mmCIF file of C-alpha atoms in Angstrom:
data_model
loop_
_atom_site.group_PDB
_atom_site.id
_atom_site.type_symbol
_atom_site.label_atom_id
_atom_site.label_comp_id
_atom_site.label_asym_id
_atom_site.label_seq_id
_atom_site.Cartn_x
_atom_site.Cartn_y
_atom_site.Cartn_z
ATOM 1 C CA MET A 1 28.293 57.524 -10.479
ATOM 2 C CA LYS A 2 30.568 60.517 -10.973
ATOM 3 C CA ILE A 3 32.977 61.224 -8.136
ATOM 4 C CA PRO A 4 35.084 64.389 -8.196
ATOM 5 C CA LYS A 5 38.717 63.274 -8.414
ATOM 6 C CA LEU A 6 39.864 65.668 -5.690
ATOM 7 C CA GLY A 7 37.975 65.614 -2.415
ATOM 8 C CA LEU A 8 38.266 67.023 1.088
ATOM 9 C CA GLY A 9 39.224 64.506 3.751
ATOM 10 C CA THR A 10 37.931 65.426 7.213
ATOM 11 C CA TRP A 11 39.679 62.953 9.528
ATOM 12 C CA PHE A 12 40.881 64.812 12.632
ATOM 13 C CA ILE A 13 38.753 67.894 11.893
ATOM 14 C CA PRO A 14 36.632 68.405 15.040
ATOM 15 C CA ASP A 15 32.873 68.449 14.615
ATOM 16 C CA ASP A 16 32.624 72.103 15.621
ATOM 17 C CA GLN A 17 35.145 73.084 12.925
ATOM 18 C CA ALA A 18 33.947 70.779 10.148
ATOM 19 C CA ALA A 19 31.124 72.998 8.874
ATOM 20 C CA GLU A 20 33.432 75.950 8.270
ATOM 21 C CA ALA A 21 36.028 73.685 6.623
ATOM 22 C CA VAL A 22 33.367 72.398 4.231
ATOM 23 C CA ARG A 23 32.077 75.899 3.464
ATOM 24 C CA GLN A 24 35.599 77.118 2.747
ATOM 25 C CA ALA A 25 36.311 74.096 0.551
ATOM 26 C CA VAL A 26 33.121 74.556 -1.459
ATOM 27 C CA GLU A 27 33.870 78.247 -1.954
ATOM 28 C CA LEU A 28 37.266 77.227 -3.341
ATOM 29 C CA GLY A 29 35.739 74.769 -5.791
ATOM 30 C CA TYR A 30 35.698 71.454 -3.931
ATOM 31 C CA ARG A 31 32.590 69.334 -4.447
ATOM 32 C CA HIS A 32 33.559 66.071 -2.741
ATOM 33 C CA MET A 33 33.436 65.767 1.072
ATOM 34 C CA ASP A 34 34.547 62.631 2.924
ATOM 35 C CA THR A 35 33.596 61.823 6.516
ATOM 36 C CA ALA A 36 32.941 58.715 8.616
ATOM 37 C CA GLN A 37 31.045 57.553 11.666
ATOM 38 C CA ALA A 38 34.408 57.083 13.400
ATOM 39 C CA TYR A 39 35.447 60.691 12.762
ATOM 40 C CA GLU A 40 32.620 61.963 14.971
ATOM 41 C CA ASN A 41 32.130 64.973 12.696
ATOM 42 C CA GLU A 42 29.302 63.840 10.401
ATOM 43 C CA ALA A 43 26.944 66.478 11.799
ATOM 44 C CA GLY A 44 29.482 69.247 11.258
ATOM 45 C CA VAL A 45 30.231 68.135 7.703
ATOM 46 C CA ALA A 46 26.496 68.034 6.952
ATOM 47 C CA ALA A 47 26.004 71.499 8.443
ATOM 48 C CA GLY A 48 28.621 72.766 6.021
ATOM 49 C CA VAL A 49 26.962 70.976 3.111
ATOM 50 C CA LYS A 50 23.587 72.515 3.947
ATOM 51 C CA SER A 51 24.898 76.053 4.493
ATOM 52 C CA CYS A 52 27.509 76.355 1.730
ATOM 53 C CA GLY A 53 25.183 77.896 -0.836
ATOM 54 C CA ILE A 54 25.570 75.114 -3.397
ATOM 55 C CA GLU A 55 22.693 72.815 -4.356
ATOM 56 C CA ARG A 56 22.876 69.449 -2.616
ATOM 57 C CA GLU A 57 22.821 67.624 -5.955
ATOM 58 C CA LYS A 58 26.096 69.277 -6.956
ATOM 59 C CA LEU A 59 27.978 67.922 -3.926
ATOM 60 C CA PHE A 60 29.311 64.414 -3.377
ATOM 61 C CA VAL A 61 29.148 63.359 0.281
ATOM 62 C CA THR A 62 30.684 60.122 1.548
ATOM 63 C CA SER A 63 30.533 58.511 4.967
ATOM 64 C CA LYS A 64 31.660 55.148 6.298
ATOM 65 C CA VAL A 65 30.078 52.383 8.363
ATOM 66 C CA ALA A 66 32.199 52.055 11.491
ATOM 67 C CA ALA A 67 34.650 49.150 11.414
ATOM 68 C CA GLU A 68 33.100 47.668 14.541
ATOM 69 C CA HIS A 69 29.699 47.101 12.877
ATOM 70 C CA LYS A 70 29.941 43.541 11.605
ATOM 71 C CA THR A 71 26.314 42.407 11.455
ATOM 72 C CA TYR A 72 23.552 43.265 9.035
ATOM 73 C CA GLU A 73 21.452 44.769 11.811
ATOM 74 C CA THR A 74 24.102 47.048 13.300
ATOM 75 C CA ALA A 75 25.279 48.197 9.877
ATOM 76 C CA ALA A 76 21.745 48.921 8.633
ATOM 77 C CA SER A 77 20.919 50.832 11.820
ATOM 78 C CA SER A 78 24.136 52.825 11.550
ATOM 79 C CA ILE A 79 23.272 53.924 8.007
ATOM 80 C CA ASP A 80 19.938 55.289 9.205
ATOM 81 C CA GLU A 81 21.630 56.916 12.198
ATOM 82 C CA THR A 82 24.134 58.637 9.923
ATOM 83 C CA LEU A 83 21.379 59.990 7.680
ATOM 84 C CA SER A 84 19.486 61.211 10.746
ATOM 85 C CA ARG A 85 22.586 62.739 12.312
ATOM 86 C CA MET A 86 23.460 64.515 9.095
ATOM 87 C CA GLY A 87 19.901 65.519 8.296
ATOM 88 C CA LEU A 88 20.308 64.328 4.704
ATOM 89 C CA ASP A 89 17.845 62.393 2.567
ATOM 90 C CA TYR A 90 20.638 60.372 0.980
ATOM 91 C CA LEU A 91 24.392 59.916 0.876
ATOM 92 C CA ASP A 92 26.247 59.937 -2.398
ATOM 93 C CA MET A 93 28.322 57.048 -1.110
ATOM 94 C CA MET A 94 28.620 54.851 1.978
ATOM 95 C CA ILE A 95 31.522 52.491 2.447
ATOM 96 C CA ILE A 96 32.669 49.860 4.937
ATOM 97 C CA HIS A 97 35.480 51.562 6.841
ATOM 98 C CA SER A 98 37.588 48.465 7.388
ATOM 99 C CA PRO A 99 37.350 44.710 6.821
ATOM 100 C CA GLN A 100 38.125 44.179 10.509
ATOM 101 C CA PRO A 101 37.355 46.097 13.703
ATOM 102 C CA TRP A 102 40.223 48.508 14.301
ATOM 103 C CA ASN A 103 41.544 46.687 17.360
ATOM 104 C CA GLU A 104 41.922 43.595 15.162
ATOM 105 C CA PHE A 105 43.127 45.390 12.033
ATOM 106 C CA ARG A 106 45.210 43.064 9.826
ATOM 107 C CA ASP A 107 45.035 40.302 12.452
ATOM 108 C CA GLU A 108 44.375 36.669 11.591
ATOM 109 C CA LYS A 109 40.565 36.783 11.763
ATOM 110 C CA ARG A 110 39.357 38.098 8.410
ATOM 111 C CA TYR A 111 35.591 38.609 8.965
ATOM 112 C CA TYR A 112 34.691 37.431 5.452
ATOM 113 C CA GLU A 113 31.148 36.334 6.335
ATOM 114 C CA GLU A 114 30.533 39.309 8.592
ATOM 115 C CA ASN A 115 31.544 41.702 5.810
ATOM 116 C CA LYS A 116 29.124 39.971 3.458
ATOM 117 C CA ALA A 117 26.354 40.715 5.972
ATOM 118 C CA VAL A 118 27.411 44.348 6.239
ATOM 119 C CA TRP A 119 27.553 44.526 2.454
ATOM 120 C CA ARG A 120 23.966 43.283 2.200
ATOM 121 C CA ALA A 121 22.946 46.200 4.423
ATOM 122 C CA LEU A 122 24.703 48.580 2.047
ATOM 123 C CA GLU A 123 23.084 46.910 -0.969
ATOM 124 C CA ASP A 124 19.664 47.329 0.631
ATOM 125 C CA GLY A 125 20.408 50.982 1.377
ATOM 126 C CA TYR A 126 21.481 51.428 -2.225
ATOM 127 C CA ARG A 127 18.327 49.808 -3.605
ATOM 128 C CA ALA A 128 16.206 51.917 -1.244
ATOM 129 C CA GLY A 129 17.763 55.129 -2.595
ATOM 130 C CA LYS A 130 19.395 56.044 0.708
ATOM 131 C CA LEU A 131 22.846 55.543 -0.822
ATOM 132 C CA LYS A 132 23.688 56.517 -4.390
ATOM 133 C CA ALA A 133 26.882 54.445 -4.417
ATOM 134 C CA ILE A 134 28.478 51.876 -2.101
ATOM 135 C CA GLY A 135 32.022 50.739 -1.563
ATOM 136 C CA VAL A 136 34.693 49.647 0.877
ATOM 137 C CA SER A 137 37.857 50.950 2.491
ATOM 138 C CA ASN A 138 41.111 49.287 3.481
ATOM 139 C CA PHE A 139 40.057 46.041 1.788
ATOM 140 C CA LEU A 140 42.827 43.769 0.513
ATOM 141 C CA VAL A 141 42.541 41.522 -2.546
ATOM 142 C CA ASP A 142 41.167 38.539 -0.623
ATOM 143 C CA ASP A 143 38.638 40.739 1.194
ATOM 144 C CA LEU A 144 37.412 41.990 -2.182
ATOM 145 C CA GLU A 145 37.353 38.494 -3.690
ATOM 146 C CA SER A 146 35.130 37.317 -0.841
ATOM 147 C CA LEU A 147 32.604 40.098 -1.466
ATOM 148 C CA LEU A 148 32.682 39.760 -5.235
ATOM 149 C CA ALA A 149 31.857 36.067 -4.980
ATOM 150 C CA ASP A 150 28.442 36.736 -3.397
ATOM 151 C CA CYS A 151 27.384 40.339 -3.976
ATOM 152 C CA THR A 152 24.503 41.509 -6.138
ATOM 153 C CA VAL A 153 25.996 45.015 -6.401
ATOM 154 C CA LYS A 154 29.750 45.247 -6.891
ATOM 155 C CA PRO A 155 31.819 47.566 -4.699
ATOM 156 C CA MET A 156 32.222 50.784 -6.649
ATOM 157 C CA VAL A 157 35.164 52.146 -4.661
ATOM 158 C CA ASN A 158 37.991 50.897 -2.467
ATOM 159 C CA GLN A 159 39.372 53.755 -0.378
ATOM 160 C CA ILE A 160 42.920 52.861 0.656
ATOM 161 C CA LEU A 161 46.037 54.359 2.161
ATOM 162 C CA ALA A 162 48.169 55.178 -0.879
ATOM 163 C CA HIS A 163 50.962 57.697 -1.218
ATOM 164 C CA ILE A 164 54.563 58.048 -2.313
ATOM 165 C CA GLY A 165 56.457 55.449 -0.294
ATOM 166 C CA ASN A 166 53.348 53.279 0.050
ATOM 167 C CA THR A 167 51.932 52.322 -3.360
ATOM 168 C CA PRO A 168 50.026 48.996 -3.208
ATOM 169 C CA GLU A 169 50.292 48.271 -6.927
ATOM 170 C CA GLU A 170 48.943 44.714 -6.818
ATOM 171 C CA LEU A 171 45.824 45.826 -4.955
ATOM 172 C CA MET A 172 45.341 48.792 -7.263
ATOM 173 C CA ALA A 173 45.687 46.551 -10.331
ATOM 174 C CA PHE A 174 43.088 44.131 -8.938
ATOM 175 C CA CYS A 175 40.671 47.011 -8.374
ATOM 176 C CA GLU A 176 41.202 48.309 -11.900
ATOM 177 C CA LYS A 177 40.628 44.829 -13.357
ATOM 178 C CA ASN A 178 37.321 44.603 -11.484
ATOM 179 C CA ASP A 179 36.149 48.154 -12.281
ATOM 180 C CA ILE A 180 36.546 49.305 -8.680
ATOM 181 C CA LEU A 181 37.685 52.922 -8.374
ATOM 182 C CA VAL A 182 40.548 53.541 -5.968
ATOM 183 C CA GLU A 183 40.463 56.557 -3.663
ATOM 184 C CA ALA A 184 43.760 57.450 -1.991
ATOM 185 C CA TYR A 185 43.346 58.792 1.511
ATOM 186 C CA ALA A 186 46.257 60.527 3.236
ATOM 187 C CA PRO A 187 48.085 61.121 -0.082
ATOM 188 C CA ILE A 188 50.581 63.333 1.760
ATOM 189 C CA ALA A 189 51.377 60.438 4.142
ATOM 190 C CA HIS A 190 49.730 62.190 7.094
ATOM 191 C CA GLY A 191 52.219 65.027 6.613
ATOM 192 C CA VAL A 192 55.318 62.824 6.851
ATOM 193 C CA ALA A 193 56.076 63.495 3.177
ATOM 194 C CA LEU A 194 56.675 67.173 3.918
ATOM 195 C CA TRP A 195 60.009 66.387 5.558
ATOM 196 C CA ASN A 196 61.340 63.944 2.955
ATOM 197 C CA ARG A 197 64.419 65.461 1.310
ATOM 198 C CA GLU A 198 63.996 63.506 -1.925
ATOM 199 C CA LEU A 199 60.440 64.774 -2.325
ATOM 200 C CA VAL A 200 61.493 68.324 -1.542
ATOM 201 C CA ALA A 201 64.130 68.136 -4.296
ATOM 202 C CA ILE A 202 61.697 66.749 -6.893
ATOM 203 C CA ALA A 203 59.042 69.306 -5.963
ATOM 204 C CA GLU A 204 61.584 72.116 -6.361
ATOM 205 C CA LYS A 205 62.436 70.780 -9.811
ATOM 206 C CA TYR A 206 58.810 71.341 -10.887
ATOM 207 C CA GLY A 207 58.394 74.596 -8.968
ATOM 208 C CA ILE A 208 55.625 73.124 -6.824
ATOM 209 C CA THR A 209 55.030 72.142 -3.199
ATOM 210 C CA VAL A 210 55.498 68.661 -1.763
ATOM 211 C CA PRO A 211 51.729 68.276 -1.139
ATOM 212 C CA GLN A 212 51.028 69.181 -4.762
ATOM 213 C CA LEU A 213 53.554 66.575 -5.900
ATOM 214 C CA CYS A 214 52.021 63.941 -3.624
ATOM 215 C CA ILE A 215 48.464 64.611 -4.779
ATOM 216 C CA LYS A 216 49.440 64.690 -8.451
ATOM 217 C CA TYR A 217 51.298 61.405 -7.997
ATOM 218 C CA VAL A 218 48.219 59.464 -6.897
ATOM 219 C CA LEU A 219 46.049 61.163 -9.513
ATOM 220 C CA GLN A 220 48.463 60.192 -12.285
ATOM 221 C CA LEU A 221 48.326 56.608 -11.030
ATOM 222 C CA GLY A 222 44.589 56.715 -11.784
ATOM 223 C CA THR A 223 43.308 57.046 -8.226
ATOM 224 C CA PHE A 224 41.179 59.783 -6.682
ATOM 225 C CA ALA A 225 42.723 61.909 -3.928
ATOM 226 C CA LEU A 226 41.385 62.878 -0.493
ATOM 227 C CA PRO A 227 43.876 65.221 1.165
ATOM 228 C CA LYS A 228 42.776 66.313 4.614
ATOM 229 C CA THR A 229 43.007 69.940 5.673
ATOM 230 C CA ALA A 230 40.935 72.581 7.426
ATOM 231 C CA THR A 231 43.214 75.410 6.258
ATOM 232 C CA PRO A 232 41.898 77.388 3.255
ATOM 233 C CA ALA A 233 45.399 78.240 2.005
ATOM 234 C CA HIS A 234 46.245 74.538 1.891
ATOM 235 C CA MET A 235 42.966 73.790 0.117
ATOM 236 C CA VAL A 236 43.936 76.292 -2.562
ATOM 237 C CA ASP A 237 47.451 74.911 -2.976
ATOM 238 C CA ASN A 238 46.236 71.300 -3.007
ATOM 239 C CA ALA A 239 44.004 72.065 -5.985
ATOM 240 C CA LYS A 240 46.725 73.734 -8.086
ATOM 241 C CA LEU A 241 47.601 70.689 -10.140
ATOM 242 C CA ASP A 242 48.053 72.023 -13.657
ATOM 243 C CA PHE A 243 51.367 70.247 -14.214
ATOM 244 C CA THR A 244 52.442 66.744 -15.181
ATOM 245 C CA VAL A 245 55.047 64.572 -13.486
ATOM 246 C CA THR A 246 57.151 62.755 -16.067
ATOM 247 C CA ASP A 247 56.978 58.972 -16.337
ATOM 248 C CA GLU A 248 60.621 58.843 -15.284
ATOM 249 C CA ASP A 249 59.915 60.764 -12.091
ATOM 250 C CA ILE A 250 56.779 58.713 -11.391
ATOM 251 C CA GLY A 251 59.038 55.652 -11.517
ATOM 252 C CA ILE A 252 61.466 57.272 -9.088
ATOM 253 C CA LEU A 253 58.632 58.167 -6.731
ATOM 254 C CA LYS A 254 57.304 54.595 -6.822
ATOM 255 C CA ARG A 255 60.702 53.326 -5.702
ATOM 256 C CA LEU A 256 61.191 55.738 -2.816
ATOM 257 C CA SER A 257 61.677 54.170 0.595
ATOM 258 C CA ASP A 258 58.674 53.480 2.791
ATOM 259 C CA MET A 259 57.059 56.307 4.732
ATOM 260 C CA LYS A 260 54.903 54.426 7.220
ATOM 261 C CA ASP A 261 55.713 55.935 10.615
ATOM 262 C CA TYR A 262 52.909 58.470 10.881
ATOM 263 C CA GLY A 263 53.499 59.505 14.470
ATOM 264 C CA GLU A 264 50.272 60.483 16.242
ATOM 265 C CA PHE A 265 48.256 59.688 13.115
ATOM 266 C CA SER A 266 49.146 56.006 13.485
ATOM 267 C CA PHE A 267 46.655 55.756 16.330
ATOM 268 C CA PHE A 268 43.724 58.137 16.888
ATOM 269 C CA PRO A 269 40.860 57.810 16.259
ATOM 270 C CA VAL A 270 40.363 54.684 14.180
ATOM 271 C CA PHE A 271 43.468 52.603 14.642
ATOM 272 C CA SER A 272 42.829 51.768 18.302
ATOM 273 C CA GLY A 273 46.491 51.830 19.215
ATOM 274 C CA LYS A 274 47.612 49.448 16.484
#
């Protein structure tokens, strides 16, 4: 499994705009596209994949089983529905979007057994060749431990919210210890980072933009990055990463105060008001 380290996140990109966003991204060198059943733009992303002029085998396409699917049957059906909706013979990766339904996210009920059932559906899809890789998203250490205790195929990826001001080091260390790649979604903190004066000052020191600093930060921590944008100019800037942040500045960035009030992005479409 070889995943491009920089991908295009498509959360909040409407279905009728997703194809053009994918085509633009591919033209600019991106080869990794990330969507989800909950984003309601799988068809648009797939249209872009099929019309971008690059062979399918050279693109890495990820989708996610909706957080509300917590049985083997509903998860297995949703995988087939995604493939049908996208008109693709296979997905490069399918992941469980969340260990809990979004309206119960981080509540007391942990859904350990239900996630094992969903995981079996992913394992079967993997063995059938429908999915080239399988993983999870938003899973904490105990969620991962539960799966690892029973699985026949280990999760290959844990896609998590990780950015300056929100660096879950214990979780990332657990993933590394268990050979689970970490993908950082929203590395620019849903745009909140743009207005942080400390980040602006550090970015100016390197002669770069705040988004470039944020993306390079998670990459230097060993994660893969999935910045979301439908704007070609931002796609270009986000990929200009030929610089290195010093260890001293990485340490400063790790210690920056939390940036967890994401405004409108704290809710729609997957967080169900939580």
